[in-house]
Amino acid sequence: MALGLLCLSLVLLGALQTQAQDSTPNLIPAPPLLRVPLQPDFQDELFQGKWYVVGLAGNAFNKEDNSQFNMYATTYELNDDSSYNVTSTLLRIQRCDHWITTFLPSFQPGQFNLGNIERYPGIQSYTVQVVATDYNQVAMIFFKKAYKNQEFFMVTLYGRTKELTQELKENFITFAKALGLTDDHIIFPIPNDECIYK
Ligand SMILES: *[C@@H]1O[C@H](CO)[C@@H](O)[C@H](O)[C@H]1NC(C)=O
């Protein structure tokens, strides 16, 4: 569990600890949530299931440091209270790390807050917003967290399959740049077949 939480803070939250320390002075400011699109009429049941993280971009990411970043998968399971159990699995050779979190519904459908936030030392707030999805092929998700008085943000490109078209990737790059990020902040993780959780 401790390892799982570590992975969570390292990977899911988009802030490699060393980078957080090193890049502190020049973090690109996180956009206000109101400026980030929200999928209209979000259907939480249809969004369930497994998504591959095909692309990642964030103000604490650096493409060069993460050139060997392995793909991971995230599975959303809806509870009766409209929260999600969110299980992420790093796909890598010999070992499968997985970690579980809860996303609690927030103000509008498609907006969530991290559950049990007190379990994650240093995290003051953590919000999730579904930017756009067609439910059966692709999704873009915006994550923002306040951690030790700094704001980190990240957008992920989810695919129901490990590969997405160049057009969908370009669309993701355009969106990341509209939020102030640059090519250096955008990563396309390496697909890896060695470890697949069903
Ligand atoms: C979510 O996780 C809780 C706690 O582990 C579990 O009791 C519940 O059954 C899970 N919900 C789903 C839909 O799998």
GROMACS .gro file of C-alpha atoms and ligand atoms in nm:
model
  212
    1MET     CA    1   0.000   0.000   0.000
    2ALA     CA    2   0.279   0.239   0.087
    3LEU     CA    3   0.440   0.167  -0.249
    4GLY     CA    4   0.104   0.217  -0.417
    5LEU     CA    5   0.066   0.558  -0.262
    6LEU     CA    6   0.417   0.648  -0.360
    7CYS     CA    7   0.343   0.549  -0.717
    8LEU     CA    8   0.029   0.754  -0.703
    9SER     CA    9   0.212   1.065  -0.599
   10LEU     CA   10   0.487   0.999  -0.850
   11VAL     CA   11   0.285   0.908  -1.153
   12LEU     CA   12  -0.083   0.985  -1.129
   13LEU     CA   13  -0.040   1.323  -0.975
   14GLY     CA   14   0.208   1.422  -1.236
   15ALA     CA   15   0.479   1.551  -1.012
   16LEU     CA   16   0.800   1.357  -0.994
   17GLN     CA   17   0.934   1.461  -0.660
   18THR     CA   18   1.273   1.570  -0.778
   19GLN     CA   19   1.117   1.773  -1.053
   20ALA     CA   20   0.881   1.935  -0.811
   21GLN     CA   21   1.179   2.054  -0.611
   22ASP     CA   22   1.394   2.148  -0.907
   23SER     CA   23   1.138   2.319  -1.123
   24THR     CA   24   0.965   2.508  -0.846
   25PRO     CA   25   1.047   2.861  -0.962
   26ASN     CA   26   0.917   2.824  -1.317
   27LEU     CA   27   0.603   2.612  -1.298
   28ILE     CA   28   0.353   2.718  -1.561
   29PRO     CA   29   0.047   2.846  -1.371
   30ALA     CA   30  -0.253   2.614  -1.360
   31PRO     CA   31  -0.560   2.746  -1.542
   32PRO     CA   32  -0.872   2.813  -1.335
   33LEU     CA   33  -1.118   2.525  -1.361
   34LEU     CA   34  -1.373   2.755  -1.525
   35ARG     CA   35  -1.142   2.800  -1.822
   36VAL     CA   36  -1.112   2.425  -1.880
   37PRO     CA   37  -1.385   2.267  -2.096
   38LEU     CA   38  -1.621   2.019  -1.934
   39GLN     CA   39  -1.782   1.733  -2.126
   40PRO     CA   40  -2.149   1.836  -2.157
   41ASP     CA   41  -2.404   1.593  -2.016
   42PHE     CA   42  -2.135   1.360  -1.879
   43GLN     CA   43  -2.254   0.997  -1.858
   44ASP     CA   44  -2.074   0.837  -1.565
   45GLU     CA   45  -2.192   0.485  -1.646
   46LEU     CA   46  -2.062   0.496  -2.002
   47PHE     CA   47  -1.726   0.628  -1.888
   48GLN     CA   48  -1.661   0.320  -1.674
   49GLY     CA   49  -1.408   0.055  -1.760
   50LYS     CA   50  -1.052   0.051  -1.870
   51TRP     CA   51  -0.861   0.337  -2.031
   52TYR     CA   52  -0.501   0.337  -2.148
   53VAL     CA   53  -0.303   0.652  -2.081
   54VAL     CA   54  -0.185   0.723  -2.433
   55GLY     CA   55  -0.068   1.078  -2.366
   56LEU     CA   56   0.028   1.288  -2.066
   57ALA     CA   57   0.108   1.655  -2.032
   58GLY     CA   58   0.169   1.856  -1.720
   59ASN     CA   59   0.351   2.152  -1.575
   60ALA     CA   60   0.579   1.922  -1.373
   61PHE     CA   61   0.655   1.689  -1.664
   62ASN     CA   62   0.964   1.699  -1.874
   63LYS     CA   63   0.975   1.506  -2.197
   64GLU     CA   64   1.347   1.436  -2.180
   65ASP     CA   65   1.339   1.302  -1.825
   66ASN     CA   66   1.047   1.077  -1.912
   67SER     CA   67   1.142   0.949  -2.255
   68GLN     CA   68   1.114   0.589  -2.132
   69PHE     CA   69   0.786   0.639  -1.950
   70ASN     CA   70   0.580   0.320  -1.967
   71MET     CA   71   0.215   0.324  -2.048
   72TYR     CA   72  -0.031   0.263  -1.770
   73ALA     CA   73  -0.396   0.177  -1.762
   74THR     CA   74  -0.670   0.319  -1.543
   75THR     CA   75  -0.998   0.145  -1.468
   76TYR     CA   76  -1.305   0.333  -1.347
   77GLU     CA   77  -1.572   0.144  -1.155
   78LEU     CA   78  -1.886   0.331  -1.058
   79ASN     CA   79  -2.025   0.297  -0.707
   80ASP     CA   80  -2.390   0.345  -0.608
   81ASP     CA   81  -2.312   0.689  -0.466
   82SER     CA   82  -2.175   0.803  -0.807
   83SER     CA   83  -1.815   0.791  -0.690
   84TYR     CA   84  -1.558   0.595  -0.886
   85ASN     CA   85  -1.306   0.342  -0.768
   86VAL     CA   86  -1.010   0.427  -0.985
   87THR     CA   87  -0.744   0.159  -1.023
   88SER     CA   88  -0.426   0.242  -1.210
   89THR     CA   89  -0.183  -0.021  -1.326
   90LEU     CA   90   0.162   0.050  -1.449
   91LEU     CA   91   0.239  -0.181  -1.736
   92ARG     CA   92   0.594  -0.297  -1.711
   93ILE     CA   93   0.812  -0.598  -1.739
   94GLN     CA   94   0.815  -0.848  -1.451
   95ARG     CA   95   0.619  -0.643  -1.205
   96CYS     CA   96   0.273  -0.492  -1.210
   97ASP     CA   97   0.224  -0.201  -0.974
   98HIS     CA   98  -0.129  -0.096  -0.915
   99TRP     CA   99  -0.287   0.158  -0.690
  100ILE     CA  100  -0.644   0.246  -0.609
  101THR     CA  101  -0.809   0.580  -0.540
  102THR     CA  102  -1.160   0.716  -0.511
  103PHE     CA  103  -1.302   1.005  -0.712
  104LEU     CA  104  -1.596   1.171  -0.542
  105PRO     CA  105  -1.851   1.360  -0.753
  106SER     CA  106  -1.816   1.736  -0.729
  107PHE     CA  107  -2.025   2.035  -0.843
  108GLN     CA  108  -2.119   1.917  -1.191
  109PRO     CA  109  -2.130   1.581  -1.370
  110GLY     CA  110  -1.777   1.516  -1.495
  111GLN     CA  111  -1.611   1.696  -1.204
  112PHE     CA  112  -1.456   1.503  -0.916
  113ASN     CA  113  -1.246   1.542  -0.605
  114LEU     CA  114  -0.998   1.291  -0.471
  115GLY     CA  115  -1.147   1.092  -0.185
  116ASN     CA  116  -0.963   1.032   0.144
  117ILE     CA  117  -0.737   1.325   0.069
  118GLU     CA  118  -0.596   1.312   0.421
  119ARG     CA  119  -0.411   0.996   0.322
  120TYR     CA  120  -0.187   1.187   0.085
  121PRO     CA  121   0.056   1.401   0.281
  122GLY     CA  122   0.103   1.749   0.144
  123ILE     CA  123  -0.196   1.745  -0.091
  124GLN     CA  124  -0.429   2.033  -0.009
  125SER     CA  125  -0.676   1.986  -0.293
  126TYR     CA  126  -0.713   1.760  -0.593
  127THR     CA  127  -0.972   1.808  -0.863
  128VAL     CA  128  -1.049   1.610  -1.176
  129GLN     CA  129  -1.253   1.724  -1.476
  130VAL     CA  130  -1.353   1.525  -1.781
  131VAL     CA  131  -1.275   1.766  -2.067
  132ALA     CA  132  -1.421   1.560  -2.351
  133THR     CA  133  -1.499   1.200  -2.426
  134ASP     CA  134  -1.690   0.985  -2.673
  135TYR     CA  135  -1.686   0.700  -2.414
  136ASN     CA  136  -1.588   0.427  -2.661
  137GLN     CA  137  -1.263   0.554  -2.809
  138VAL     CA  138  -1.101   0.855  -2.648
  139ALA     CA  139  -1.113   1.092  -2.351
  140MET     CA  140  -0.920   1.392  -2.223
  141ILE     CA  141  -0.905   1.449  -1.850
  142PHE     CA  142  -0.778   1.751  -1.658
  143PHE     CA  143  -0.622   1.707  -1.313
  144LYS     CA  144  -0.521   1.986  -1.078
  145LYS     CA  145  -0.374   1.958  -0.733
  146ALA     CA  146  -0.240   2.190  -0.470
  147TYR     CA  147   0.063   2.026  -0.314
  148LYS     CA  148   0.272   2.200  -0.051
  149ASN     CA  149   0.131   2.535  -0.161
  150GLN     CA  150   0.210   2.484  -0.528
  151GLU     CA  151  -0.037   2.417  -0.807
  152PHE     CA  152   0.032   2.127  -1.038
  153PHE     CA  153  -0.184   2.041  -1.334
  154MET     CA  154  -0.191   1.762  -1.585
  155VAL     CA  155  -0.400   1.652  -1.880
  156THR     CA  156  -0.422   1.293  -1.992
  157LEU     CA  157  -0.523   1.147  -2.325
  158TYR     CA  158  -0.708   0.823  -2.258
  159GLY     CA  159  -0.772   0.558  -2.520
  160ARG     CA  160  -0.984   0.247  -2.503
  161THR     CA  161  -0.696   0.097  -2.704
  162LYS     CA  162  -0.323   0.153  -2.667
  163GLU     CA  163  -0.296   0.331  -2.998
  164LEU     CA  164  -0.487   0.636  -3.110
  165THR     CA  165  -0.487   0.810  -3.445
  166GLN     CA  166  -0.240   1.085  -3.516
  167GLU     CA  167  -0.532   1.325  -3.542
  168LEU     CA  168  -0.644   1.250  -3.186
  169LYS     CA  169  -0.288   1.293  -3.062
  170GLU     CA  170  -0.253   1.624  -3.244
  171ASN     CA  171  -0.580   1.737  -3.093
  172PHE     CA  172  -0.441   1.653  -2.748
  173ILE     CA  173  -0.120   1.846  -2.817
  174THR     CA  174  -0.323   2.148  -2.929
  175PHE     CA  175  -0.529   2.132  -2.611
  176ALA     CA  176  -0.222   2.099  -2.386
  177LYS     CA  177  -0.067   2.401  -2.556
  178ALA     CA  178  -0.388   2.601  -2.514
  179LEU     CA  179  -0.339   2.548  -2.140
  180GLY     CA  180   0.007   2.701  -2.160
  181LEU     CA  181   0.215   2.384  -2.189
  182THR     CA  182   0.485   2.328  -2.449
  183ASP     CA  183   0.616   2.028  -2.642
  184ASP     CA  184   0.865   1.969  -2.360
  185HIS     CA  185   0.577   1.898  -2.120
  186ILE     CA  186   0.403   1.641  -2.338
  187ILE     CA  187   0.476   1.268  -2.316
  188PHE     CA  188   0.346   0.974  -2.513
  189PRO     CA  189   0.415   0.671  -2.291
  190ILE     CA  190   0.555   0.356  -2.445
  191PRO     CA  191   0.300   0.076  -2.491
  192ASN     CA  192   0.407  -0.237  -2.310
  193ASP     CA  193   0.241  -0.574  -2.328
  194GLU     CA  194   0.424  -0.748  -2.052
  195CYS     CA  195   0.177  -0.688  -1.777
  196ILE     CA  196  -0.194  -0.660  -1.834
  197TYR     CA  197  -0.450  -0.662  -1.559
  198LYS     CA  198  -0.793  -0.757  -1.669
  199LIG     C1  199  -1.496   0.011  -0.453
  199LIG     O1  200  -1.405  -0.014  -0.348
  199LIG     C2  201  -1.471  -0.045  -0.224
  199LIG     C3  202  -1.364  -0.054  -0.118
  199LIG     O2  203  -1.262  -0.140  -0.155
  199LIG     C4  204  -1.548  -0.174  -0.242
  199LIG     O3  205  -1.614  -0.207  -0.121
  199LIG     C5  206  -1.650  -0.156  -0.354
  199LIG     O4  207  -1.718  -0.279  -0.378
  199LIG     C6  208  -1.582  -0.112  -0.481
  199LIG     N1  209  -1.683  -0.078  -0.581
  199LIG     C7  210  -1.686  -0.133  -0.702
  199LIG     C8  211  -1.793  -0.085  -0.794
  199LIG     O5  212  -1.607  -0.220  -0.741
   0.00000   0.00000   0.00000
